[in-house]
Structure formats: C-alpha cells, structure tokens
XYZ file of C-alpha atoms in Angstrom:
666
model
C 28.275 32.311 -67.912
C 25.901 32.825 -64.995
C 23.760 29.947 -66.308
C 26.419 27.568 -65.071
C 25.022 28.070 -61.570
C 21.819 26.405 -62.709
C 23.580 23.194 -63.654
C 22.877 20.107 -61.546
C 25.611 19.482 -58.989
C 27.255 16.282 -60.193
C 30.416 15.337 -61.950
C 30.796 13.338 -65.127
C 29.432 10.966 -67.606
C 30.719 8.042 -69.580
C 29.127 6.752 -72.760
C 29.159 3.017 -73.275
C 29.063 1.087 -76.483
C 25.557 0.024 -77.261
C 24.940 -3.635 -77.916
C 21.940 -5.754 -77.393
C 23.944 -7.526 -74.678
C 25.226 -4.524 -72.693
C 26.550 -6.680 -69.901
C 29.752 -7.166 -71.928
C 30.794 -3.636 -70.992
C 30.502 -4.138 -67.233
C 33.247 -5.483 -65.019
C 32.836 -8.560 -62.890
C 32.412 -6.319 -59.845
C 29.629 -4.420 -61.643
C 27.888 -7.678 -62.325
C 27.759 -8.277 -58.617
C 25.590 -5.197 -58.442
C 23.684 -5.574 -61.648
C 23.559 -8.337 -64.255
C 21.858 -6.982 -67.346
C 19.858 -9.461 -69.382
C 20.539 -9.523 -73.090
C 16.906 -9.754 -73.984
C 16.081 -6.410 -72.399
C 15.951 -4.474 -75.667
C 14.837 -5.512 -79.064
C 17.804 -5.502 -81.408
C 15.813 -3.802 -84.122
C 14.942 -0.939 -81.813
C 18.585 0.055 -81.237
C 20.046 -0.524 -84.674
C 20.670 3.177 -85.220
C 22.805 3.423 -82.064
C 25.144 0.480 -82.727
C 27.623 2.710 -84.466
C 28.514 4.585 -81.284
C 32.020 3.487 -80.221
C 33.352 6.296 -78.078
C 32.211 7.871 -74.831
C 32.135 11.453 -73.597
C 34.709 10.996 -70.890
C 37.233 10.175 -73.578
C 37.349 6.401 -73.232
C 37.111 4.308 -76.381
C 35.326 1.189 -75.211
C 36.419 -0.970 -78.131
C 39.777 0.596 -78.972
C 41.145 1.330 -75.501
C 42.532 4.701 -76.709
C 45.562 6.581 -75.383
C 43.310 8.660 -73.163
C 43.422 5.829 -70.643
C 46.937 7.076 -69.890
C 45.812 10.635 -69.176
C 47.035 11.070 -65.602
C 44.990 14.145 -64.800
C 41.720 12.516 -65.895
C 42.529 9.496 -63.781
C 43.319 11.786 -60.865
C 39.978 13.574 -61.221
C 38.135 10.255 -61.535
C 39.833 8.886 -58.416
C 39.197 12.056 -56.462
C 35.517 12.163 -57.375
C 35.129 8.511 -56.518
C 36.590 9.272 -53.106
C 34.323 12.297 -52.754
C 31.324 10.063 -53.362
C 31.861 8.670 -49.884
C 32.475 12.006 -48.206
C 29.873 14.686 -48.654
C 32.030 17.047 -46.536
C 34.711 17.218 -49.217
C 33.749 20.704 -50.351
C 34.148 21.962 -46.827
C 37.783 20.865 -46.840
C 38.481 23.132 -49.751
C 37.057 26.190 -48.005
C 39.107 25.848 -44.816
C 42.231 27.969 -44.823
C 45.480 26.034 -44.619
C 47.662 28.048 -42.266
C 51.405 28.062 -41.661
C 51.236 25.558 -38.824
C 55.006 25.066 -38.878
C 55.508 28.656 -37.658
C 53.000 28.439 -34.775
C 53.819 28.073 -31.091
C 52.508 25.166 -29.026
C 49.771 27.312 -27.515
C 48.707 28.665 -30.911
C 48.552 25.132 -32.333
C 46.299 24.045 -29.453
C 44.024 27.050 -29.983
C 43.861 26.396 -33.734
C 42.916 22.735 -33.165
C 40.204 23.732 -30.683
C 38.796 26.203 -33.198
C 38.707 23.664 -36.037
C 37.064 20.961 -33.907
C 34.477 23.416 -32.615
C 33.530 25.240 -35.828
C 34.178 22.861 -38.752
C 32.807 19.524 -39.872
C 35.015 16.794 -38.510
C 35.320 15.039 -41.885
C 36.576 18.274 -43.452
C 39.573 18.895 -41.171
C 41.502 15.640 -41.380
C 44.505 17.028 -43.284
C 44.580 20.132 -41.084
C 44.541 18.071 -37.895
C 47.308 15.792 -39.202
C 49.509 18.802 -39.978
C 48.801 20.403 -36.604
C 49.415 17.116 -34.794
C 52.769 16.545 -36.504
C 53.928 20.069 -35.690
C 52.744 19.856 -32.081
C 54.485 16.522 -31.477
C 57.775 17.767 -32.940
C 57.767 21.039 -31.048
C 56.618 19.510 -27.779
C 59.380 16.908 -28.027
C 61.874 19.744 -28.498
C 60.449 21.472 -25.411
C 60.604 18.188 -23.498
C 64.265 17.795 -24.427
C 64.992 21.306 -23.151
C 63.199 20.709 -19.856
C 65.032 17.440 -19.401
C 68.362 19.176 -19.934
C 67.484 21.807 -17.338
C 66.498 19.037 -14.925
C 69.785 17.202 -15.449
C 71.815 20.405 -15.202
C 70.214 21.088 -11.825
C 71.519 17.759 -10.571
C 68.452 15.615 -11.244
C 68.540 11.921 -12.107
C 67.337 11.040 -15.604
C 65.017 8.283 -14.374
C 63.245 10.788 -12.110
C 62.469 13.267 -14.890
C 58.783 14.007 -15.390
C 57.235 17.006 -17.107
C 53.596 17.936 -17.607
C 52.504 21.016 -19.519
C 49.066 22.658 -19.291
C 49.362 23.330 -23.032
C 49.829 19.600 -23.658
C 46.763 18.818 -21.543
C 44.712 21.391 -23.434
C 45.876 20.024 -26.768
C 45.112 16.408 -25.826
C 41.583 17.350 -24.790
C 40.962 19.004 -28.161
C 42.528 16.085 -30.052
C 40.491 13.518 -28.129
C 37.357 15.490 -28.914
C 38.314 15.389 -32.585
C 38.839 11.609 -32.471
C 35.467 11.117 -30.782
C 33.660 13.267 -33.342
C 35.465 11.511 -36.182
C 34.523 8.085 -34.832
C 30.876 9.140 -34.471
C 30.943 10.550 -37.990
C 32.254 7.346 -39.531
C 29.740 5.245 -37.651
C 26.881 7.380 -38.965
C 28.478 7.575 -42.386
C 28.752 3.803 -42.711
C 25.095 3.432 -41.924
C 24.071 6.162 -44.392
C 26.392 4.871 -47.116
C 24.790 1.439 -47.012
C 21.285 2.898 -47.142
C 22.201 5.249 -50.004
C 23.703 2.343 -51.949
C 20.503 0.351 -51.467
C 18.455 3.324 -52.664
C 20.568 3.722 -55.799
C 20.395 0.020 -56.618
C 16.625 0.312 -56.292
C 16.689 3.229 -58.768
C 18.657 1.032 -61.191
C 16.028 -1.685 -60.849
C 13.301 0.812 -61.668
C 15.279 2.014 -64.702
C 15.470 -1.540 -65.944
C 11.706 -1.831 -65.776
C 10.934 1.306 -67.760
C 11.287 -0.308 -71.178
C 8.866 -3.078 -70.231
C 6.079 -0.764 -69.100
C 3.133 -0.511 -71.451
C 2.129 3.106 -71.050
C 2.276 6.407 -72.876
C 5.876 7.288 -73.791
C 5.508 10.741 -72.270
C 4.482 9.192 -68.962
C 7.443 6.820 -69.131
C 9.788 9.691 -69.963
C 8.490 11.691 -67.003
C 9.106 8.685 -64.749
C 12.630 8.436 -66.195
C 13.373 12.085 -65.327
C 12.090 11.504 -61.794
C 14.479 8.582 -61.406
C 17.352 10.757 -62.618
C 16.492 13.387 -60.013
C 16.234 10.750 -57.277
C 19.664 9.463 -58.269
C 21.115 12.957 -58.122
C 19.798 13.809 -54.655
C 20.608 10.447 -53.093
C 23.547 10.862 -50.725
C 27.044 9.394 -50.893
C 27.779 5.686 -51.240
C 30.893 3.594 -50.432
C 33.756 4.617 -52.694
C 34.565 1.021 -53.610
C 31.031 0.684 -55.007
C 30.950 4.073 -56.693
C 32.214 3.236 -60.191
C 30.306 -0.044 -60.402
C 27.055 1.560 -59.313
C 27.495 4.522 -61.625
C 28.418 2.348 -64.624
C 25.383 0.175 -64.028
C 23.169 3.231 -63.686
C 24.594 4.890 -66.790
C 24.333 1.633 -68.705
C 20.577 1.505 -68.095
C 20.227 5.201 -68.877
C 21.796 4.428 -72.261
C 19.416 1.532 -72.776
C 16.538 3.859 -72.038
C 17.788 6.399 -74.552
C 18.067 3.606 -77.137
C 14.530 2.639 -76.308
C 13.500 6.307 -76.527
C 14.395 6.453 -80.209
C 10.808 5.309 -80.758
C 9.930 8.889 -79.733
C 12.758 10.809 -81.341
C 11.357 14.218 -80.310
C 11.776 13.505 -76.590
C 15.244 12.050 -77.095
C 16.397 14.965 -79.246
C 15.031 17.435 -76.725
C 17.067 15.747 -74.001
C 20.166 15.649 -76.203
C 19.772 19.366 -76.858
C 19.359 20.138 -73.185
C 22.474 18.103 -72.305
C 24.463 19.740 -75.102
C 23.581 23.229 -73.875
C 24.644 22.408 -70.354
C 27.874 20.738 -71.440
C 28.764 23.721 -73.592
C 28.312 25.908 -70.512
C 30.620 23.571 -68.608
C 33.226 23.877 -71.385
C 32.879 27.653 -71.354
C 33.419 27.722 -67.596
C 36.396 25.384 -67.871
C 37.965 27.677 -70.466
C 37.439 30.628 -68.112
C 39.089 28.679 -65.307
C 42.046 28.001 -67.593
C 42.747 31.750 -67.457
C 42.321 32.024 -63.681
C 45.533 32.922 -61.845
C 44.454 30.941 -58.799
C 45.355 27.585 -60.270
C 44.481 25.494 -57.235
C 41.038 27.018 -56.950
C 40.561 26.503 -60.702
C 41.523 22.844 -60.460
C 39.150 22.247 -57.569
C 36.279 23.758 -59.546
C 37.345 21.730 -62.583
C 36.791 18.584 -60.521
C 33.262 19.765 -59.841
C 32.715 20.397 -63.537
C 33.822 16.856 -64.353
C 31.461 15.624 -61.706
C 28.576 17.555 -63.301
C 29.526 16.251 -66.746
C 29.573 12.668 -65.594
C 26.985 12.484 -62.831
C 24.215 14.865 -63.734
C 24.087 15.198 -67.499
C 23.171 12.561 -70.020
C 24.545 12.036 -73.515
C 24.319 14.414 -76.474
C 23.761 13.713 -80.135
C 26.403 11.447 -81.616
C 27.764 14.083 -83.978
C 28.800 16.354 -81.047
C 30.024 13.803 -78.548
C 33.675 13.550 -79.412
C 34.004 17.228 -80.374
C 32.746 18.638 -77.086
C 34.657 16.056 -75.077
C 37.899 17.008 -76.814
C 37.241 20.698 -76.045
C 36.594 19.861 -72.401
C 39.766 17.783 -72.270
C 41.765 20.626 -73.837
C 40.614 23.079 -71.149
C 41.313 20.417 -68.532
C 44.837 19.934 -69.852
C 45.513 23.670 -69.822
C 44.412 23.985 -66.195
C 46.478 20.973 -65.200
C 49.558 22.315 -67.016
C 49.300 25.518 -64.990
C 48.874 23.441 -61.852
C 52.060 21.544 -62.635
C 53.919 24.848 -63.047
C 52.484 25.947 -59.704
C 53.749 22.774 -58.072
C 57.141 23.275 -59.680
C 57.329 26.798 -58.220
C 56.229 25.517 -54.829
C 58.921 22.873 -55.098
C 61.446 25.632 -55.741
C 60.347 27.407 -52.557
C 60.590 24.124 -50.665
C 64.046 23.570 -52.150
C 65.129 27.028 -50.964
C 63.731 26.248 -47.512
C 65.699 23.014 -47.548
C 68.936 24.870 -48.302
C 68.243 27.284 -45.432
C 67.483 24.494 -42.995
C 70.573 22.533 -43.983
C 72.619 25.705 -43.503
C 71.202 26.076 -39.985
C 72.087 22.464 -39.248
C 75.638 23.162 -40.441
C 75.777 26.242 -38.178
C 74.706 24.110 -35.211
C 77.356 21.531 -36.105
C 79.926 24.323 -36.317
C 78.989 25.459 -32.815
C 79.280 21.838 -31.669
C 82.830 21.765 -33.021
C 83.862 24.761 -30.905
C 85.684 24.107 -27.629
C 84.181 26.008 -24.695
C 85.383 25.722 -21.121
C 83.521 28.507 -19.321
C 79.998 28.984 -18.032
C 79.649 32.311 -19.861
C 80.867 30.710 -23.069
C 78.271 27.965 -22.804
C 75.537 30.470 -22.021
C 76.368 32.280 -25.264
C 76.320 28.995 -27.178
C 72.962 28.113 -25.629
C 71.534 31.442 -26.781
C 72.969 30.945 -30.283
C 71.430 27.476 -30.516
C 68.065 28.809 -29.345
C 68.176 31.463 -32.062
C 69.029 28.852 -34.694
C 66.240 26.554 -33.495
C 63.763 29.414 -33.754
C 64.938 30.191 -37.279
C 64.649 26.519 -38.251
C 61.029 26.321 -37.094
C 60.100 29.572 -38.855
C 61.559 28.794 -42.280
C 58.677 26.724 -43.624
C 58.227 23.422 -45.375
C 60.790 21.412 -47.323
C 60.169 18.760 -50.010
C 58.206 15.913 -48.454
C 60.693 13.308 -49.650
C 63.433 14.819 -47.449
C 61.283 16.160 -44.643
C 61.928 13.291 -42.244
C 65.633 13.068 -42.996
C 66.056 16.837 -42.581
C 64.222 16.762 -39.269
C 66.360 13.811 -38.157
C 69.564 15.700 -39.008
C 68.336 18.740 -37.109
C 67.399 16.736 -34.028
C 70.723 14.909 -34.065
C 72.710 18.161 -34.291
C 70.734 19.631 -31.382
C 71.106 16.437 -29.380
C 74.861 16.489 -29.956
C 74.943 20.019 -28.599
C 72.854 18.981 -25.591
C 75.122 16.025 -24.857
C 78.185 18.273 -24.933
C 76.474 20.865 -22.771
C 75.355 18.253 -20.257
C 78.853 16.814 -20.096
C 80.300 20.270 -19.405
C 77.825 21.036 -16.674
C 78.279 17.628 -15.084
C 81.984 18.372 -14.829
C 81.110 21.841 -13.622
C 78.971 20.292 -10.920
C 82.031 18.433 -9.648
C 83.978 21.697 -9.503
C 81.044 23.383 -7.807
C 80.972 20.780 -5.058
C 84.722 21.296 -4.576
C 84.070 25.049 -4.374
C 81.264 24.393 -1.903
C 83.654 22.617 0.436
C 86.172 25.467 0.170
C 83.519 28.023 1.060
C 82.291 25.900 3.951
C 85.872 25.957 5.261
C 85.871 29.770 5.052
C 82.536 29.883 6.876
C 84.052 27.839 9.700
C 86.971 30.289 9.966
C 84.571 33.254 10.006
C 82.297 31.699 12.625
C 85.244 30.606 14.813
C 86.710 34.137 14.845
C 83.633 36.338 14.884
C 83.885 36.819 18.677
C 87.613 37.560 18.646
C 88.768 40.785 20.355
C 92.228 40.714 18.800
C 91.056 43.236 16.238
C 94.413 43.896 14.638
C 94.995 40.235 13.715
C 91.384 39.174 13.165
C 90.477 42.133 10.943
C 93.237 41.179 8.502
C 92.079 37.561 8.633
C 88.457 38.490 7.971
C 89.390 40.674 5.020
C 91.524 37.875 3.590
C 88.794 35.231 3.771
C 86.368 37.703 2.171
C 88.830 38.115 -0.686
C 89.293 34.342 -0.937
C 85.529 33.839 -1.068
C 85.257 35.994 -4.196
C 87.977 33.999 -5.944
C 86.582 30.533 -5.352
C 83.840 30.514 -7.999
C 80.362 29.050 -8.298
C 78.774 26.473 -6.032
C 75.583 24.427 -6.696
C 72.611 26.754 -7.069
C 70.622 25.081 -4.304
C 73.415 25.849 -1.784
C 74.472 29.278 -2.990
C 72.119 31.543 -1.019
C 72.281 29.436 2.135
C 76.062 29.441 2.511
C 76.364 33.108 1.514
C 73.955 34.111 4.277
C 75.985 32.119 6.833
C 79.266 33.665 5.703
C 77.844 37.177 5.545
C 76.255 36.852 8.984
C 79.549 35.786 10.589
C 81.514 38.580 8.917
C 78.908 41.212 9.723
C 78.807 40.093 13.332
C 82.553 40.591 13.657
C 82.734 43.939 11.864
C 79.695 45.308 13.707
C 81.450 44.418 16.918
C 84.653 46.056 15.633
C 82.818 49.236 14.715
C 81.016 49.309 18.016
C 84.321 49.016 19.843
C 85.900 51.765 17.761
C 82.916 54.002 18.294
C 83.183 53.577 22.038
C 86.879 54.442 21.861
C 86.163 57.540 19.827
C 83.424 59.236 21.820
C 84.269 62.629 20.384
C 83.475 61.406 16.857
C 80.288 59.774 18.083
C 79.224 63.007 19.825
C 80.032 64.943 16.656
C 77.838 62.580 14.714
C 75.013 62.891 17.222
C 75.207 66.698 17.195
C 75.306 66.761 13.410
C 72.200 64.619 13.254
C 70.432 67.221 15.421
C 71.759 70.142 13.383
C 70.750 68.426 10.183
C 67.174 68.028 11.388
C 67.107 71.753 12.264
C 68.444 72.650 8.826
C 65.817 70.527 7.116
C 63.105 72.537 8.875
C 64.701 75.910 8.041
C 62.478 78.169 5.929
C 63.654 81.221 3.899
C 62.669 84.583 5.440
C 62.448 86.291 2.041
C 65.551 88.408 2.473
C 68.278 86.995 0.278
C 71.202 88.401 2.259
C 69.778 87.168 5.560
C 68.979 83.742 4.085
C 72.492 83.414 2.649
C 74.026 84.544 5.914
C 71.854 82.054 7.779
C 72.949 79.160 5.640
C 76.606 80.143 5.996
C 76.163 80.075 9.761
C 74.850 76.525 9.510
C 77.874 75.587 7.442
C 80.176 77.161 9.984
C 78.448 75.377 12.904
C 78.685 72.092 11.005
C 82.465 72.503 10.623
C 82.869 73.350 14.288
C 81.184 70.120 15.349
C 84.191 68.181 14.018
C 84.655 64.869 12.238
C 82.372 61.885 12.530
C 83.385 58.185 12.495
C 84.302 56.871 9.050
C 81.303 54.585 8.932
C 79.031 57.581 9.641
C 80.406 59.919 7.004
C 77.309 59.429 4.930
C 75.776 62.244 7.011
C 78.029 64.710 5.183
C 76.231 63.916 1.976
C 72.850 64.407 3.647
C 73.999 67.808 4.966
C 75.207 68.884 1.519
C 71.866 67.799 0.073
C 69.973 69.874 2.666
C 72.129 72.931 1.851
C 71.461 72.486 -1.863
C 67.734 72.132 -1.276
C 67.610 75.338 0.760
C 69.677 77.362 -1.724
C 67.559 76.079 -4.600
C 64.509 77.639 -2.965
C 66.136 81.103 -2.956
C 65.820 83.560 -5.827
C 69.550 83.988 -6.323
C 71.925 84.073 -9.228
C 72.633 80.560 -10.334
C 76.401 81.007 -10.203
C 76.271 82.493 -6.726
C 74.283 79.505 -5.456
C 76.681 77.160 -7.179
C 79.696 78.794 -5.513
C 78.171 78.502 -2.058
C 77.519 74.840 -2.661
C 81.025 74.414 -4.037
C 82.635 76.063 -0.992
C 80.718 73.694 1.265
C 81.885 70.768 -0.860
C 85.502 71.911 -0.523
C 85.105 72.181 3.248
C 84.028 68.544 3.336
C 86.971 67.471 1.177
C 89.498 69.406 3.248
C 88.425 67.486 6.340
C 90.192 64.412 4.943
C 93.676 63.463 6.088
C 95.126 63.818 2.616
C 94.514 66.080 -0.354
C 93.591 63.320 -2.768
C 89.973 64.463 -3.155
C 91.050 68.102 -3.578
C 93.606 67.112 -6.191
C 91.036 65.166 -8.151
C 88.589 68.066 -7.978
C 91.198 70.576 -9.187
C 92.167 68.290 -12.052
C 88.504 67.947 -13.003
C 87.964 71.753 -12.966
C 91.020 72.382 -15.152
C 89.714 69.825 -17.616
C 86.298 71.527 -17.722
C 87.959 74.942 -18.301
C 89.903 73.542 -21.266
C 86.724 72.020 -22.669
C 84.822 75.322 -22.344
C 87.585 77.221 -24.097
C 87.709 74.687 -26.915
C 83.935 74.795 -27.404
C 83.899 78.611 -27.412
C 86.645 78.671 -30.046
C 84.748 76.172 -32.139
C 81.528 78.200 -31.960
C 83.331 81.453 -32.818
C 84.971 79.749 -35.778
C 81.578 78.527 -36.908
C 80.378 82.135 -37.077
C 82.954 82.774 -39.786
C 80.927 80.577 -42.125
C 77.846 82.794 -41.829
C 78.787 85.452 -44.375
C 76.143 87.793 -45.769
C 73.731 86.554 -43.105
C 71.663 88.925 -40.973
C 72.277 88.924 -37.212
C 68.637 88.119 -36.583
C 68.959 84.851 -38.481
C 67.696 82.095 -36.062
C 70.753 79.940 -36.604
C 73.165 82.833 -36.013
C 71.234 83.871 -32.893
C 71.453 80.314 -31.570
C 75.247 80.272 -32.038
C 75.625 83.616 -30.229
C 73.485 82.315 -27.379
C 75.635 79.168 -27.085
C 78.799 81.279 -26.992
C 77.348 83.412 -24.214
C 76.264 80.368 -22.191
C 79.688 78.759 -22.554
C 81.455 81.971 -21.471
C 79.274 82.193 -18.370
C 80.088 78.589 -17.597
C 83.794 79.256 -18.156
C 83.640 82.164 -15.709
C 82.087 79.912 -13.069
C 84.728 77.197 -13.535
C 87.504 79.789 -13.207
C 85.970 81.045 -9.946
C 85.906 77.478 -8.666
C 89.566 77.039 -9.592
C 90.492 80.207 -7.716
C 88.520 79.055 -4.700
C 90.097 75.580 -4.586
C 93.595 77.135 -4.656
C 92.844 78.750 -1.293
C 92.786 75.314 0.320
C 96.439 74.535 -0.494
C-alpha cells in the first residue's frame, strides 16, 4: 500500500452525464464562471459515451439517487470545499488539542503564546477559541473573588478595580493572534482571487484543446500539463469552489469524449486512474480497521479529495463498482466515528452529572446557617474545593454547557452574597468592638501612672481580661489599637515591678549575685578527676542556694542555672544515672524554694506514674518471653527482648531512687 504515497494530493471527482450540450448539467452559478457552447463537440464523436448516466462520487445526474441523502458524503464534500480556501487546514489536524478546561490562567496564557509563536495562525482558530473561552470564564471567577475580598475589607463596590499581570500577558498574546489572523486573511483574499483567475484561465485553455489542429499526442501532452497546473494552483474562495471544479471537470469530460478518436491514449489514462483509485480504496479499507477513528476519518477526507480533485474517470464498466466499494469503506469508517462520538457523549454525560452534583453541594452549603467567622472560613474553603473540582472535571455536552455554567455561577454568586452579607454585619459588630477597646485603652492610659498599686493592679488585670473577651475589630485598626493598649499596660506593670524591686533589695542582690555566679559556672572546665568535678559542681549548687531567692519576675535565671549544671555534668564521664540524680537533686532544691509544695507534689505524682509504667512494661516483656518456646537464647528477637527488659529495670531503679530522694523534702 506504499504506492498510495505517490498519488496526487487532491480529493475527489464527479462524473457528469455526457451530452452534446453539457451546459445543462451546470448550475446557474457555474454558468457565471463558464458557459459551455453546445457546438463544442461533434455529436457523432461522442456517441459512444452518451450511455453514461452515473458519476464516480455516487451522484446519478439524471435519476437523483438516494446517495444525495448520504450525510457523511455531504459532510466530506462541505469540508473539502471549505479546505479549498484554507491551505493551512492540514496543520490544524496535527496540533494537539489539550485539556484547556483544566489549565490555570497562567498556563492558558503560556499555551496561547506558544501557539501564536510556533503555529500557522489559520491553523489554531479552534484552539484559540477554546483557550479564550476558558480564560474569560476563569478570570471572571478570579475577578469575583477579588471583588469579594475588596468588599469584605470595607471597600466600596464602585471603587473596585483589579489588574492582573497574567491578564495583561494574555491580552498581548491574543492581540498578536488577531493581528496575524487579519494579515493572513488580507493576503489570503488576494491570493484566492489570483488563484481563481488562474484556474478559470486553465478552463479556457481546456475548452480550446478540441479545436486545435495538431497531433493528438501533442494535444494530450498539453492536456496533462493543464491538469498538473490545476493541481498545483493554490486555494480559491470556497463559494466558487464547486462551480469552478464542476466547470473544470465538465471540460475534462469533453476532452475525454474527444479523445475517443485516439482510444489508446484514453484507455491508458483510464487504466492509470483505475489503478490509483483501487489504491485509494485499499487504503480506505485499511483505515476502516484503524482504532484511531478520528485520524482515519481525517485521512478519509484526503482520500476523497484525491479521488475527486486529482484523478480522472475510469472505464465505464468499473465506475459504479469501484465507487460503491469506496462508499462502503467510507460508511464503515463513519459508523465507527459515530460510535466514538456516542462514547464521548457518554463521558460528557458523566461529567455533566458530576458538575450538577457539585452545584447541588454548593447549594446545600448555601442552605446552611452559619453565624461565626470560623464557620464561614470553613465554608469558604469547602466552596473553593468544589470550584476546583468543577473546573477539573472536563467538558459536558455542548447543548447544556452554557446552562450548566450559568447554574454554577449562580450557586457561587448566591454563596458570595450570603458571605458578603455576613461580613457586612460582622463589620458593624467589629466597629462596636473597636469602640469598646478604645474605651479600655483610655482606662489603661489614664491609670498607667497611678501609684495606688493595690487598686490599680486589679483594675489593669480586669481590663486585660475584658480585652480578650471583646472579639475582633476591623483588620486595619487591629494592630494599631493593640500596640496602644499593650504599651499602656506594660508601662504600668514595668513601673510596678520596678517599685517592688526597689522594695525588695535583698531579692535584687540575690539576682545580681546569681548572675555573677552563673557566668562563673558557664566558664567552669572539668579538671579530669570525676570526684573533684562532682564535688566542685555540688559546691556551686550549695553557693547558689545560699544566695537566696530572686524576684518572681527574675526566676527565669533558675532555669539558666539548671541548664549550666546539666551542660557541665554532660561533659563528665560518669554513670548516666548518677548524673541524672545530681540534676534531679538540684531540680528538687529549686522546687523546695517555693512557698508551697505544689510543684513537689506534682513531681512525686509524676514519678509514681512512671514507676507503674515501668513495672507494667517489664511484666509485658517477661510475658512475651513465654511465647518463645524451643528458641535459642542467641535468637536476635529473644536477645532484643532481654535487652529491653534490662533497660526498663535500670530505668525503674532510677525512678525509685528519685522517689526516695523526693520523700526527703517532706
């Protein structure tokens, strides 16, 4: 079937009934292109051809057969007529159609830029339309969201304005496409007119062939040159395509009638055309078995174009037979295409069900009553998720696409209206809250210099508690008023602490001395003798206790001291449990410095709990060993269990020591 690649690249052919007056078979519009004189051919010279009454594209000129109702043939004819005006048609078929409905705004802009830059402008029309529709819908959705945010922040609807760099980028690419398309059509119109003039000139030359007195072989050679010129001439206006082709084919038929005077040349041409048309049929039958039905149908259109445009007639005895075979393959391909469309429709129907379900889910959320900010934030997130799902589902049947999109937009708009109404009411509450907090700020600022600490401290603590209970204020005021309130409160409490510190010089001195001792401890280095190092650290602990208590707001230094002790002990090569007990004793000393035993009680309760846990885990591990019967002691799993038991017993011993030590403090 490789010979099919050698076929001329054209599309179809139509036989016309042969009469002396062939103009009867041409429409009025054809006659505007070409009026064929009846005296062109001698009636005697075409008597053998008068019996032909059917054509090879299936049309019965005199009987108007049922094939005129063949929808697929009409579709192919219409498509090829349209292609005659657009030589970039083949390029459209090679460009991948992507899932534009699942792309983001930025991806759509990038895809448009790529198409405009790398593809012929006449080949990307359908792609650009799909991209443009998706971009407009998604950008409108984004615009709606931005508008809602603007209104929720207290903006006035008439002041809303939003510009996106993605929109600017997209518009630049789209404008470039429109410019290229306009330039293309201007050039195309000029070329189409010239090509039409060239083809009409070819028809005129065809008409003159039968009146030339020269050797038939020379005339035949001239005829073949005209056929080649016709084939390579570019596209013509689609509304002139059928008329021009019919006129051309009409005169080709007249020439073949005239050629009967040299039957050898005519029969040779018939044979050549038959061979090529049989190859076309063979290829069509192969395409009928191709699983890629859309690709097969596109190539079928090209085969019809070859049949009609580039190949002449065959001997009368084969005409109807080969045409019927070609039609049969055509029908088989089209039947598979219809099944494909039906399956695609099923997918679109499923997508429709999913999208309608999402719309129902949005409506269900709209029906819920929500009176809290957190509740609305959850609903907003749910709606965003549903919107994302809606955009990612894919296409729905075209007949319901607009109505489905309208339902979706209306459900989202209903949600947005409800949300806006809530937040408008919330704004009112927030302004009420703002006034309440401003009142608290005035109280704090009026009393921050007070020296009646007993009364004012209680007042300050109360207004701090009231502040927390009031609730949200407008976002633009939140930080500003909080800083004012915090500054006034801090000023008062700093003054209170300063006063207390002055009244408690002993605690301040203790703090100062502990700061010094802490710095000394941080610089302490082990001498290498464990007993001396341990003794040294115990001396530091003892000195620390002797320095006394520090002010409550300075007690953080106790934690720093404990951290320094831990760091030093960690550097010693001592038994882990011994180090832990030293650290624990120091911890207990810190706890015992408190006025009550609450911290000690909590620590003792915690240790008892850990002892019970250790015992339970040891029992569990020992019970687990009972399951390892007839297993060697060096089994890795058994060894791991024994190791865990040992570790837990060591830990239990340490916890018991801690419990004994904490009892000494009661």
